[in-house]
PDB file of N, CA and C in Angstrom:
ATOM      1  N   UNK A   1     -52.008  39.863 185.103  1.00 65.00           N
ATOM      2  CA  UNK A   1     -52.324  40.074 183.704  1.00 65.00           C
ATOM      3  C   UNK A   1     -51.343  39.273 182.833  1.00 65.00           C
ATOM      4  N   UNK A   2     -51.711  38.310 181.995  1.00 83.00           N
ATOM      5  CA  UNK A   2     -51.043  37.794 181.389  1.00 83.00           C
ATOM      6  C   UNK A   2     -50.669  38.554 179.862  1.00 83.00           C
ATOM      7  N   UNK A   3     -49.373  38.718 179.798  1.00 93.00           N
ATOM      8  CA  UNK A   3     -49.161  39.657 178.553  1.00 93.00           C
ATOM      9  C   UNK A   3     -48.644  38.792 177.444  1.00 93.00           C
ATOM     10  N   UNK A   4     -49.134  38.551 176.077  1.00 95.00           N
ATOM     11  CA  UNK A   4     -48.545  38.106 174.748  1.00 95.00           C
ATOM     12  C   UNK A   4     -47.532  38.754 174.237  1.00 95.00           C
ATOM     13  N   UNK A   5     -46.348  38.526 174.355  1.00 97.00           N
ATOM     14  CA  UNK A   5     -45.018  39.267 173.561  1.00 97.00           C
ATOM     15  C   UNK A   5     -44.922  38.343 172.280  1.00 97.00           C
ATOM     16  N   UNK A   6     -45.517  38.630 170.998  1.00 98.00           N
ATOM     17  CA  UNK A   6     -44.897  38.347 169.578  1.00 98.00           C
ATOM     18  C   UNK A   6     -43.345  38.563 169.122  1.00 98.00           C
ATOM     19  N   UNK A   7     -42.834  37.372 168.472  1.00 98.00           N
ATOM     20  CA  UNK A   7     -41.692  37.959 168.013  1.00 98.00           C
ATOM     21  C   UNK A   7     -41.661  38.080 166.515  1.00 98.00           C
ATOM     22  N   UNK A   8     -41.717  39.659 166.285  1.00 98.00           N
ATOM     23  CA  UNK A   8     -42.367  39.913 164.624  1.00 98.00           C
ATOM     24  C   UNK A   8     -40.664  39.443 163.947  1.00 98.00           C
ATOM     25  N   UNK A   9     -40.337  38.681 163.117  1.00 97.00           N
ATOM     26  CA  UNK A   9     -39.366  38.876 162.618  1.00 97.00           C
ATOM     27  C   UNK A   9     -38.993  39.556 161.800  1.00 97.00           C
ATOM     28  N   UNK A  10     -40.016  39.621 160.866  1.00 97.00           N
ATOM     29  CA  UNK A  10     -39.845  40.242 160.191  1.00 97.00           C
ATOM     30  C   UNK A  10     -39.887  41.582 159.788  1.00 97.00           C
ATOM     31  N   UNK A  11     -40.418  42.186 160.941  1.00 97.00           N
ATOM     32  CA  UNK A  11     -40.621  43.567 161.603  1.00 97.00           C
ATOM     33  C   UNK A  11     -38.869  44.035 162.274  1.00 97.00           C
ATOM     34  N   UNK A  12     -38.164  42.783 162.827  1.00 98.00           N
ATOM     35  CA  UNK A  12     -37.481  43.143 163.950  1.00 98.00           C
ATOM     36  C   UNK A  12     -37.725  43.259 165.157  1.00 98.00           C
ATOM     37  N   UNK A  13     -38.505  43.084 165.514  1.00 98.00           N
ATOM     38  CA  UNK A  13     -38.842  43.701 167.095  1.00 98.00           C
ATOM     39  C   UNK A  13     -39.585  42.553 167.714  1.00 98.00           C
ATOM     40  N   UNK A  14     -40.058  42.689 168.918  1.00 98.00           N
ATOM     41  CA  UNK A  14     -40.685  41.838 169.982  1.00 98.00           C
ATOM     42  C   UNK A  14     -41.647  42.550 169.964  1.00 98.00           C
ATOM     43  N   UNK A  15     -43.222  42.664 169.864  1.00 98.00           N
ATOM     44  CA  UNK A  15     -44.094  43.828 170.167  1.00 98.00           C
ATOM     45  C   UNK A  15     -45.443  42.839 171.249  1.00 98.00           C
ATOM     46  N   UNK A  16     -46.150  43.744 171.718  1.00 96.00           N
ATOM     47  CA  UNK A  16     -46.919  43.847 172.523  1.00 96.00           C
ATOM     48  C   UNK A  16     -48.137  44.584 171.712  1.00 96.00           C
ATOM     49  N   UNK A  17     -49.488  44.092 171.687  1.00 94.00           N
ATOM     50  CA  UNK A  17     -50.713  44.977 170.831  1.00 94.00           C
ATOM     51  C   UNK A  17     -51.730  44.876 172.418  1.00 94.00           C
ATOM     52  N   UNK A  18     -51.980  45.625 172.822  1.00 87.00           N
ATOM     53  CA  UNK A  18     -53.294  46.047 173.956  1.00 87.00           C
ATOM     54  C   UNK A  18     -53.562  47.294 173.266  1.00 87.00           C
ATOM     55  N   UNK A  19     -55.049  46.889 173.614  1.00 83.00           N
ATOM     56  CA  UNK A  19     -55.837  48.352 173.166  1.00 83.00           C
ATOM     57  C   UNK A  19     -55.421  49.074 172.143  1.00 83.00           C
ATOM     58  N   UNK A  20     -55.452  48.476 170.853  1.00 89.00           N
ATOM     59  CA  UNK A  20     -54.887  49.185 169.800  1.00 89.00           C
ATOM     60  C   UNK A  20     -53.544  49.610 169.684  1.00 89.00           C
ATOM     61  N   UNK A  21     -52.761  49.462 170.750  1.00 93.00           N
ATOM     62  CA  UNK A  21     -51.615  50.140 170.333  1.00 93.00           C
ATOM     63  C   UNK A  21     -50.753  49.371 170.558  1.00 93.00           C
ATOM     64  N   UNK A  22     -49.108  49.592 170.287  1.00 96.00           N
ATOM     65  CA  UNK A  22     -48.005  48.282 170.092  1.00 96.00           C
ATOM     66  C   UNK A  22     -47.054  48.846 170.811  1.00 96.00           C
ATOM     67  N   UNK A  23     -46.737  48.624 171.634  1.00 97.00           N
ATOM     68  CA  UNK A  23     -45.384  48.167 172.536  1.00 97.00           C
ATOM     69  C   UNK A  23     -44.718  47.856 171.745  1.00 97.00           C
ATOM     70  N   UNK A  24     -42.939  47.648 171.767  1.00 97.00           N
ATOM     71  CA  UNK A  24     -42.316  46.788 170.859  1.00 97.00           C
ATOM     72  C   UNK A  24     -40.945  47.223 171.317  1.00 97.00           C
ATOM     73  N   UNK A  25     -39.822  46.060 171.385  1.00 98.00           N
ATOM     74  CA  UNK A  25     -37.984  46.366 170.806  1.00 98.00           C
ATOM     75  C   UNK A  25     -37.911  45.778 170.217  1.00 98.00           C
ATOM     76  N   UNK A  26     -36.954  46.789 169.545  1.00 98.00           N
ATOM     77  CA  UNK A  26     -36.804  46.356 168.182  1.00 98.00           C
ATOM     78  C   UNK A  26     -35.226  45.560 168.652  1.00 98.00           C
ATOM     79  N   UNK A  27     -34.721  44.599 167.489  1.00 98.00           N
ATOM     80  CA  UNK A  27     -33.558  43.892 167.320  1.00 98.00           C
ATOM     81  C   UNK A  27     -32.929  43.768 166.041  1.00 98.00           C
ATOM     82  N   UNK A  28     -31.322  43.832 165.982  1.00 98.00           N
ATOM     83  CA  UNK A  28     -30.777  43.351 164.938  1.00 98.00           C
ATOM     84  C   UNK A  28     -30.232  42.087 165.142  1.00 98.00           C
ATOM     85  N   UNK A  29     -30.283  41.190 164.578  1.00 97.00           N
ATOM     86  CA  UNK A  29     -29.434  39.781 164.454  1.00 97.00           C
ATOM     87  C   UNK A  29     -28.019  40.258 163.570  1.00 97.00           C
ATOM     88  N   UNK A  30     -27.128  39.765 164.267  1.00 96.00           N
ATOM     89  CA  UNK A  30     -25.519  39.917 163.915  1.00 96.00           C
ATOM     90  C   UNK A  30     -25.463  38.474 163.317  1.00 96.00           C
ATOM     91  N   UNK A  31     -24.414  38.336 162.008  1.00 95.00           N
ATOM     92  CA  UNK A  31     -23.469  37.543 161.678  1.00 95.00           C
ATOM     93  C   UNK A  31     -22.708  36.945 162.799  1.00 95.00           C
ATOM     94  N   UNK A  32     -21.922  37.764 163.369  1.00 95.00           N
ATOM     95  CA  UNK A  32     -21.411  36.984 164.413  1.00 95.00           C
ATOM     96  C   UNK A  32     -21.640  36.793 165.730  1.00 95.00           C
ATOM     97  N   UNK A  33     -23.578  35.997 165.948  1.00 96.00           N
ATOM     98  CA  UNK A  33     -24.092  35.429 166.821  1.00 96.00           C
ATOM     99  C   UNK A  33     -24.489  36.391 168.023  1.00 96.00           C
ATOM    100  N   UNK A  34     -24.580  38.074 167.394  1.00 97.00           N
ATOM    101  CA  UNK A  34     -24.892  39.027 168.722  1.00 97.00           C
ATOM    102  C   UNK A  34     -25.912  39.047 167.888  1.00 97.00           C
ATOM    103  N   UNK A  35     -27.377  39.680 168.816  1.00 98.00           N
ATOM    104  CA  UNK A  35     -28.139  40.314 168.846  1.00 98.00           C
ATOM    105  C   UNK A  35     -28.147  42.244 169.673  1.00 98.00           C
ATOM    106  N   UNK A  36     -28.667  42.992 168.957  1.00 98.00           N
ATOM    107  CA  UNK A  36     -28.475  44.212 169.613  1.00 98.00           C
ATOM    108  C   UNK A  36     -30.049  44.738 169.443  1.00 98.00           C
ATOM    109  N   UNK A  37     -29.859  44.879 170.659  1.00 98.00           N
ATOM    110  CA  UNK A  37     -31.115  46.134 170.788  1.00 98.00           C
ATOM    111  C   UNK A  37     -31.427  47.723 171.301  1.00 98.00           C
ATOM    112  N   UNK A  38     -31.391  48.150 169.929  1.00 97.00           N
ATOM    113  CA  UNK A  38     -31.290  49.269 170.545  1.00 97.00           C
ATOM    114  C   UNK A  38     -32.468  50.041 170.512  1.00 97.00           C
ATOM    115  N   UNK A  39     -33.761  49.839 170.692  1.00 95.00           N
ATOM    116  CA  UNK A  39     -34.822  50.913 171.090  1.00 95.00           C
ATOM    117  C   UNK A  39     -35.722  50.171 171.411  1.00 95.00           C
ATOM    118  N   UNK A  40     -36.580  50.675 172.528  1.00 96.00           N
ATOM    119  CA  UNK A  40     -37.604  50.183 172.653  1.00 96.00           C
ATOM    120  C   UNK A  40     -38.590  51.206 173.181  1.00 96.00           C
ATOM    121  N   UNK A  41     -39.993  51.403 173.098  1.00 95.00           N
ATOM    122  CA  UNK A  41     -40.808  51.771 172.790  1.00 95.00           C
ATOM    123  C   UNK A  41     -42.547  51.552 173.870  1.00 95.00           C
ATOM    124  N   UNK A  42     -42.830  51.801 174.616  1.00 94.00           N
ATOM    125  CA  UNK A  42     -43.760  51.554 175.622  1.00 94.00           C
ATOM    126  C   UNK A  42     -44.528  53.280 175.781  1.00 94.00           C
ATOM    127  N   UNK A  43     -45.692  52.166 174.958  1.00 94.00           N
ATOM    128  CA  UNK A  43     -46.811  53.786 175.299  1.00 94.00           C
ATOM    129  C   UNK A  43     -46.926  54.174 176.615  1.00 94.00           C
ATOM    130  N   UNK A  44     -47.511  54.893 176.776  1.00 91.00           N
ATOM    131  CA  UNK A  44     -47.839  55.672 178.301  1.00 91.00           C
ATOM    132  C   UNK A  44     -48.646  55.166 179.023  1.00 91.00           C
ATOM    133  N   UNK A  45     -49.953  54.647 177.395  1.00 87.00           N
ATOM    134  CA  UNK A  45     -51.147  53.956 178.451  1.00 87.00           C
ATOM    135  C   UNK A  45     -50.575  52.513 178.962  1.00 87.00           C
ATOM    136  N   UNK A  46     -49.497  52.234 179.104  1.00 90.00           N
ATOM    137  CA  UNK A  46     -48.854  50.518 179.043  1.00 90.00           C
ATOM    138  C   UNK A  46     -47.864  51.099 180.622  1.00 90.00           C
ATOM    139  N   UNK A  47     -47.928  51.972 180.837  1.00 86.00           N
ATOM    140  CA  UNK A  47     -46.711  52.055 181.975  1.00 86.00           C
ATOM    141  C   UNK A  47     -47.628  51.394 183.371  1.00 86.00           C
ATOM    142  N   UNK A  48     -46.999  50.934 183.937  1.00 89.00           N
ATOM    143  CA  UNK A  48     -47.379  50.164 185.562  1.00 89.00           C
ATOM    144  C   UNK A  48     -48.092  48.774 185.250  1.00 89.00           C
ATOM    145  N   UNK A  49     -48.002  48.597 184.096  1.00 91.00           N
ATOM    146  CA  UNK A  49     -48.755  47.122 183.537  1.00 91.00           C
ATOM    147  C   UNK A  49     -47.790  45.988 183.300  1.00 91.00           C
ATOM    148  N   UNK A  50     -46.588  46.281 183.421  1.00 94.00           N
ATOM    149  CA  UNK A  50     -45.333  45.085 182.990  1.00 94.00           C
ATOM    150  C   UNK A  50     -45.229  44.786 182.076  1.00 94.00           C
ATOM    151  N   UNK A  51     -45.837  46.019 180.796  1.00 95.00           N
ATOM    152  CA  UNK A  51     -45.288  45.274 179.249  1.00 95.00           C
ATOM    153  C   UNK A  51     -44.024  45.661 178.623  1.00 95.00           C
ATOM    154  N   UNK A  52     -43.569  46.294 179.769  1.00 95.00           N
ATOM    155  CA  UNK A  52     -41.865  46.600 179.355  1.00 95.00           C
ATOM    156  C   UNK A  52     -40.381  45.711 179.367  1.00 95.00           C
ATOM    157  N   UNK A  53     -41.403  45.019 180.799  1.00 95.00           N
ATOM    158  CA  UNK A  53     -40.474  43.711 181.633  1.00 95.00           C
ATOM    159  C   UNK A  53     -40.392  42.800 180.529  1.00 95.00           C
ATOM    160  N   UNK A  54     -41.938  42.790 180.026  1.00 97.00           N
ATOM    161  CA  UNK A  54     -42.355  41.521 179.377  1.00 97.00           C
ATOM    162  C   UNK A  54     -41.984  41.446 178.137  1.00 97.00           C
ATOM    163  N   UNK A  55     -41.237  42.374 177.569  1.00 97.00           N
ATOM    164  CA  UNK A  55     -41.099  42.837 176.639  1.00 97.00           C
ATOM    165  C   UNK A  55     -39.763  42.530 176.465  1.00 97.00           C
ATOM    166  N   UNK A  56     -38.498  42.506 177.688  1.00 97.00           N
ATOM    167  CA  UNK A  56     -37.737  42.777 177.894  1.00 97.00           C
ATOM    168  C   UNK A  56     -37.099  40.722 178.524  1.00 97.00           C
ATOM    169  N   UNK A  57     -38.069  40.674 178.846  1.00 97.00           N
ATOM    170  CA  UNK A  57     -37.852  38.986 178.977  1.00 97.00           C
ATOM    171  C   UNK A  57     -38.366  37.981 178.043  1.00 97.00           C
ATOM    172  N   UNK A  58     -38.989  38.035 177.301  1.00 98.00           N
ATOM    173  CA  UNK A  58     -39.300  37.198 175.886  1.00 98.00           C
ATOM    174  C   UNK A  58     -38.097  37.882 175.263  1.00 98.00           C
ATOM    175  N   UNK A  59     -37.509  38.764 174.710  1.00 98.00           N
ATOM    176  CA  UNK A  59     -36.365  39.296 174.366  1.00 98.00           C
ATOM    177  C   UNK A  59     -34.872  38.555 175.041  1.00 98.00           C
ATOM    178  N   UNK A  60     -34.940  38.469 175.666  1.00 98.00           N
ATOM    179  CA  UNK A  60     -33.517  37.635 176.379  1.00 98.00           C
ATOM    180  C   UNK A  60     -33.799  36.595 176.622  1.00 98.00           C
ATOM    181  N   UNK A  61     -34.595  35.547 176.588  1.00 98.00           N
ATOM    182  CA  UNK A  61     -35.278  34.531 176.832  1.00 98.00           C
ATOM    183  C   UNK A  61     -34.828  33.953 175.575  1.00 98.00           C
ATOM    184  N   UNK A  62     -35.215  34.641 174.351  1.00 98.00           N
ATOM    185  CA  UNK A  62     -35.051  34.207 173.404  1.00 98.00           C
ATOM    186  C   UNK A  62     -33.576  34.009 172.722  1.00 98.00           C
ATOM    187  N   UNK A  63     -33.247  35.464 173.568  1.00 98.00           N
ATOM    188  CA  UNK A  63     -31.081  35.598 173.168  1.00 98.00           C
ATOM    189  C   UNK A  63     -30.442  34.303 173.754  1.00 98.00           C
ATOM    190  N   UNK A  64     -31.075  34.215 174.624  1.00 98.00           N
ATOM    191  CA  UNK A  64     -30.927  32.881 175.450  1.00 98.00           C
ATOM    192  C   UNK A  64     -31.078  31.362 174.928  1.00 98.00           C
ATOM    193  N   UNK A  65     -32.227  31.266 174.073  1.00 98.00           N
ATOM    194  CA  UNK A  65     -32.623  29.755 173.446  1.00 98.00           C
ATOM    195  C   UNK A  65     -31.714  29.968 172.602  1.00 98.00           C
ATOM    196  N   UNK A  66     -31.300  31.082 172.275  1.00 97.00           N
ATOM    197  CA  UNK A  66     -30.811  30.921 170.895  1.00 97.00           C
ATOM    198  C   UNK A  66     -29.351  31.129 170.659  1.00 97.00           C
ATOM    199  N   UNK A  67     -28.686  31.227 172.099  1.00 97.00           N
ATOM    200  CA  UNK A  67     -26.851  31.190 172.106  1.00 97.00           C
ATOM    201  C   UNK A  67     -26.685  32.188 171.495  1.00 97.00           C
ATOM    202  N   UNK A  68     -27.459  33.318 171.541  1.00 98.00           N
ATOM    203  CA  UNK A  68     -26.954  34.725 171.271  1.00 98.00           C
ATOM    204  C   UNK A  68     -26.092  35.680 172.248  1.00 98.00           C
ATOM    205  N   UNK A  69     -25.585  36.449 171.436  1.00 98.00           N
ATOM    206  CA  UNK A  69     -24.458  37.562 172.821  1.00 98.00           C
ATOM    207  C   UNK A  69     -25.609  38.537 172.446  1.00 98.00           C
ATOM    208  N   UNK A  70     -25.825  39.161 174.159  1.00 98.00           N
ATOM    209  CA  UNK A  70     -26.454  40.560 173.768  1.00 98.00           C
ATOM    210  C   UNK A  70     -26.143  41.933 174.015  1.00 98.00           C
ATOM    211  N   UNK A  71     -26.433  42.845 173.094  1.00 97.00           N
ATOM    212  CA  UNK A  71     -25.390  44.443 173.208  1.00 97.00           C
ATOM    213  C   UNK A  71     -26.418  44.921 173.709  1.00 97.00           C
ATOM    214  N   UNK A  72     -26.664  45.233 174.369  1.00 96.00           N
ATOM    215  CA  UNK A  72     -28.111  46.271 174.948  1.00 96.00           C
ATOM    216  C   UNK A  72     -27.820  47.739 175.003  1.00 96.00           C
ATOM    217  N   UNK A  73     -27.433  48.643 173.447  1.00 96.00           N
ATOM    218  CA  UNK A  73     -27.572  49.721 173.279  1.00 96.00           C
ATOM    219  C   UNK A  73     -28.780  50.389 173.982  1.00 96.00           C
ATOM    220  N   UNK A  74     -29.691  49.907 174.029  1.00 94.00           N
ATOM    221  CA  UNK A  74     -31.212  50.826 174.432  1.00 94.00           C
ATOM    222  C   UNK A  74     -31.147  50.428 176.144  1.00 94.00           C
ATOM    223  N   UNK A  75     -31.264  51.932 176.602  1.00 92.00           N
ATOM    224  CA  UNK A  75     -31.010  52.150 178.261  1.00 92.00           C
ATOM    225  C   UNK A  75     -32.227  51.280 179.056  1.00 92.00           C
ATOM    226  N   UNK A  76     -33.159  51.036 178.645  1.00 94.00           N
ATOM    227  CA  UNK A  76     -33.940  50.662 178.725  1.00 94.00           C
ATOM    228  C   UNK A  76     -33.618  48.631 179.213  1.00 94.00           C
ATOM    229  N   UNK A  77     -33.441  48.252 178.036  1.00 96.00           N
ATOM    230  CA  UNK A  77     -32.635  46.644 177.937  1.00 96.00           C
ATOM    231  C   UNK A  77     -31.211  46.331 179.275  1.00 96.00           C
ATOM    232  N   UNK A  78     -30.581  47.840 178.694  1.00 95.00           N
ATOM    233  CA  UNK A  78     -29.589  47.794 180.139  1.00 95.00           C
ATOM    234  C   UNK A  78     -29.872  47.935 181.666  1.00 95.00           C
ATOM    235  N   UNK A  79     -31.000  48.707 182.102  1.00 94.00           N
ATOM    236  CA  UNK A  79     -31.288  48.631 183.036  1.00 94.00           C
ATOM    237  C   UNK A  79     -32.109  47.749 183.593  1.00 94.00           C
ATOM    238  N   UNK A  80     -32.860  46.768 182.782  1.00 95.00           N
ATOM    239  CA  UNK A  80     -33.655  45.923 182.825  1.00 95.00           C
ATOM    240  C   UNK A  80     -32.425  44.886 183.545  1.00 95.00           C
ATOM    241  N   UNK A  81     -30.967  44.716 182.558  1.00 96.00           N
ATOM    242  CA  UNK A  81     -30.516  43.589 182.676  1.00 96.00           C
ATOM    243  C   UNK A  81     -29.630  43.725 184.550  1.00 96.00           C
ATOM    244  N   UNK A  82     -29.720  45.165 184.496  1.00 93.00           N
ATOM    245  CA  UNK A  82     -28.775  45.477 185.724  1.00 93.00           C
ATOM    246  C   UNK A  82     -29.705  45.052 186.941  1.00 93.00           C
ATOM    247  N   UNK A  83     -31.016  45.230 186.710  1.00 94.00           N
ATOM    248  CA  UNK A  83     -32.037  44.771 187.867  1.00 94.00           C
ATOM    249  C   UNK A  83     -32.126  43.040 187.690  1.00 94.00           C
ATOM    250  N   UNK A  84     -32.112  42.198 186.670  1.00 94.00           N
ATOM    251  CA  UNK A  84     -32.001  41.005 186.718  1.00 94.00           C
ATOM    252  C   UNK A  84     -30.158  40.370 186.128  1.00 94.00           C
ATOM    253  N   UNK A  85     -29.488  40.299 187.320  1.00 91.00           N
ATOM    254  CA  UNK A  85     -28.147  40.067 186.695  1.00 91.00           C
ATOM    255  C   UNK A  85     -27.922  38.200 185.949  1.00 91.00           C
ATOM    256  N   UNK A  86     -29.239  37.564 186.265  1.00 94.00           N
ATOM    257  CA  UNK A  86     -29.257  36.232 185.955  1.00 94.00           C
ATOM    258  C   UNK A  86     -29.233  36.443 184.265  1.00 94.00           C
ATOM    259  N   UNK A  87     -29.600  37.464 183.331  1.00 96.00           N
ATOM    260  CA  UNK A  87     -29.082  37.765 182.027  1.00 96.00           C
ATOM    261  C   UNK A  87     -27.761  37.973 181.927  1.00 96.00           C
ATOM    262  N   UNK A  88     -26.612  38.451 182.695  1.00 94.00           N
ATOM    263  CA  UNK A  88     -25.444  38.991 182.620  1.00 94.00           C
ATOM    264  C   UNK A  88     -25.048  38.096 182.061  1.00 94.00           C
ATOM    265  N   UNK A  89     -24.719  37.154 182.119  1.00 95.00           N
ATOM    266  CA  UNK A  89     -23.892  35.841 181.031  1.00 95.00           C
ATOM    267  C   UNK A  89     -24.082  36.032 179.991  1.00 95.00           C
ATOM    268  N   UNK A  90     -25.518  36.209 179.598  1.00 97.00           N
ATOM    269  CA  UNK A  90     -25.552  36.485 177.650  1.00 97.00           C
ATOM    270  C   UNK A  90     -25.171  37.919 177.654  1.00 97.00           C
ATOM    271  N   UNK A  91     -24.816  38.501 177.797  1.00 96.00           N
ATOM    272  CA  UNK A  91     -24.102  39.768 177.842  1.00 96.00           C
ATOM    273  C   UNK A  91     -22.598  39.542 176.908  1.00 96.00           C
ATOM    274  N   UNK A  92     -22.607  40.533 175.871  1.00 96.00           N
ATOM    275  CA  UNK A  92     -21.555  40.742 174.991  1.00 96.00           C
ATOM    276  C   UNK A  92     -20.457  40.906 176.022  1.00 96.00           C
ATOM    277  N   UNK A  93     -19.267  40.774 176.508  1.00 94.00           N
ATOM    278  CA  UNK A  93     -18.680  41.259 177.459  1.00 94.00           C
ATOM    279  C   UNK A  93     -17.742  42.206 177.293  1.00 94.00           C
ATOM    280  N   UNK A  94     -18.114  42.579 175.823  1.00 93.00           N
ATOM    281  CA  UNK A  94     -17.842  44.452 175.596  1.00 93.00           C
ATOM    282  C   UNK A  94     -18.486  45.059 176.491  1.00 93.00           C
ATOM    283  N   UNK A  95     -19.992  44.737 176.490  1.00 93.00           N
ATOM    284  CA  UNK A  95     -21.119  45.664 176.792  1.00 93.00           C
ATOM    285  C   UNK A  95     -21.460  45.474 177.976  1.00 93.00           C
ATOM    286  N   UNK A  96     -20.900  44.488 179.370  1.00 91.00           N
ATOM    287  CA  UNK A  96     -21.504  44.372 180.609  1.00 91.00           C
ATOM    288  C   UNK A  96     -21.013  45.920 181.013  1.00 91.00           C
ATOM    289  N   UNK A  97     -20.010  46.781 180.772  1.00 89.00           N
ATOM    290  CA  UNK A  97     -20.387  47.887 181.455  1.00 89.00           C
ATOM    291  C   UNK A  97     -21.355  48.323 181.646  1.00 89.00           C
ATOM    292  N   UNK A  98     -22.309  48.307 180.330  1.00 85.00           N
ATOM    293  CA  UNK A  98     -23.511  49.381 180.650  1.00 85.00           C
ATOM    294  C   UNK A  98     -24.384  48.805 181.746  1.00 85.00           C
ATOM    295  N   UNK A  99     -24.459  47.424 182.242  1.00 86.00           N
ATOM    296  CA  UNK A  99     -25.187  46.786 182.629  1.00 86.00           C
ATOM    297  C   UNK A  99     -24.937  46.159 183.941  1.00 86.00           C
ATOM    298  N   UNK A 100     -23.721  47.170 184.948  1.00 71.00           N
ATOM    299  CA  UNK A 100     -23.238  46.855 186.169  1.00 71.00           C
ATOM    300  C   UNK A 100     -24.510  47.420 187.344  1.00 71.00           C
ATOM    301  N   UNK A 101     -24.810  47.001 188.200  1.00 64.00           N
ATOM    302  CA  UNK A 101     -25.668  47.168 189.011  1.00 64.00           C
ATOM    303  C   UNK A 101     -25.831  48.569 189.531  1.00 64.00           C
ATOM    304  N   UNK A 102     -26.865  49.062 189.870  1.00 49.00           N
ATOM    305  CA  UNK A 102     -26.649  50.914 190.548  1.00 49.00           C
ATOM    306  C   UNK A 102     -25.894  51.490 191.122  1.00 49.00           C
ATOM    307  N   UNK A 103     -25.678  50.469 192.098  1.00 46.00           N
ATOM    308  CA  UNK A 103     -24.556  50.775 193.081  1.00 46.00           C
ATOM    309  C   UNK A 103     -23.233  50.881 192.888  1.00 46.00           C
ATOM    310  N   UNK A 104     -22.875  49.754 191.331  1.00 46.00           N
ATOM    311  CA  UNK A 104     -21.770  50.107 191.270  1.00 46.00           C
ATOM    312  C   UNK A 104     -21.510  51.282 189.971  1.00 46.00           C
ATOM    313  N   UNK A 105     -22.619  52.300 189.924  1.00 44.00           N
ATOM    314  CA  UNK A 105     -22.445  53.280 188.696  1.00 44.00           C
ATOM    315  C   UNK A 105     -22.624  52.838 187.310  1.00 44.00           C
ATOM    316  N   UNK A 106     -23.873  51.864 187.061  1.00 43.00           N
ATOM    317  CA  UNK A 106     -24.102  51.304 185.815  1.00 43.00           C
ATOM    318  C   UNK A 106     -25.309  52.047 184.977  1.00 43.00           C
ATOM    319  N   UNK A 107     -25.815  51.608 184.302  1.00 44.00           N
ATOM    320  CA  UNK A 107     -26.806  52.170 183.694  1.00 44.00           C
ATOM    321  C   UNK A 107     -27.874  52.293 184.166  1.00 44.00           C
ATOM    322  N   UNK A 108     -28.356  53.320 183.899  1.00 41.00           N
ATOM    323  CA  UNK A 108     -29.746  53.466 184.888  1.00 41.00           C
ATOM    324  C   UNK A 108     -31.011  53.010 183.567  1.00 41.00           C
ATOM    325  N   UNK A 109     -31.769  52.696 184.042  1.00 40.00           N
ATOM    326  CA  UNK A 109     -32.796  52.089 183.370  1.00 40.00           C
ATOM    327  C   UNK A 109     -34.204  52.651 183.072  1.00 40.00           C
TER     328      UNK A 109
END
C-alpha cells in the first residue's frame, strides 16, 4: 500500500487522510535548528497498515534534508527511532536517551 504523508506546515504536523480520517505528528520548528515532536496521533482504523511508520519516516526524512536535531518527546517517534537506529545521528544528543534500543532499557514505543 502506498501511503501519501503531507507535510501541512502550516498545520504543524505530517498527516495522513484515508477514509476520511487523518493520521498526523505534529512538529515544532526551533530557532536553534531542533525540531520536536511531541504527539502523534493514528486512528484505530489505520493500525496494521504502516501509517504510523510512514508517518514517522517522511518526518525524519525530512529532519534529515533539512540538518535538523530531533527531540522526540512523543513515545511513539522514540520508539520508532530505537527500532531504526540509522535516525540516531539526527538525534538531539540530549535526547538519545529516550531512544536507546530495548535491550538496553530505552523507550518503548
Amino acid at each position: 500500500m502506498n501511503i501519501d504523508v503531507k507535510n501541512n506546515k502550516k498545520a504543524g504536523r505530517f498527516e495522513v487522510e484515508l477514509d476520511g480520517e487523518t493520521a498526523f505528528a505534529e512538529y515544532d520548528l526551533k530557532r536553534d535548528g531542533s525540531i520536536v515532536f511531541p504527539h502523534t496521533v493514528v486512528p484505530g482504523a489505520f493500525e496494521g497498515r504502516g501509517v504510523g511508520s510512514a508517518l514517522a519516516k517522511a518526518a525524519l526524512g525530512y529532519a534529515r534534508d533539512e540538518g535538523l536535531k530531533v527531540i522526540p518527546l512523543c513515545s511513539f517517534f522514540a520508539g520508532y527511532i530505537a527500532r531504526h537506529p540509522e535516525y540516531l545521528e539526527i538525534v538531539n544528543p540530549r535526547f538519545r536517551d529516550r531512544v536507546k534500543p530495548y535491550e538496553e532499557g530505552g523507550a518503548k514505543g
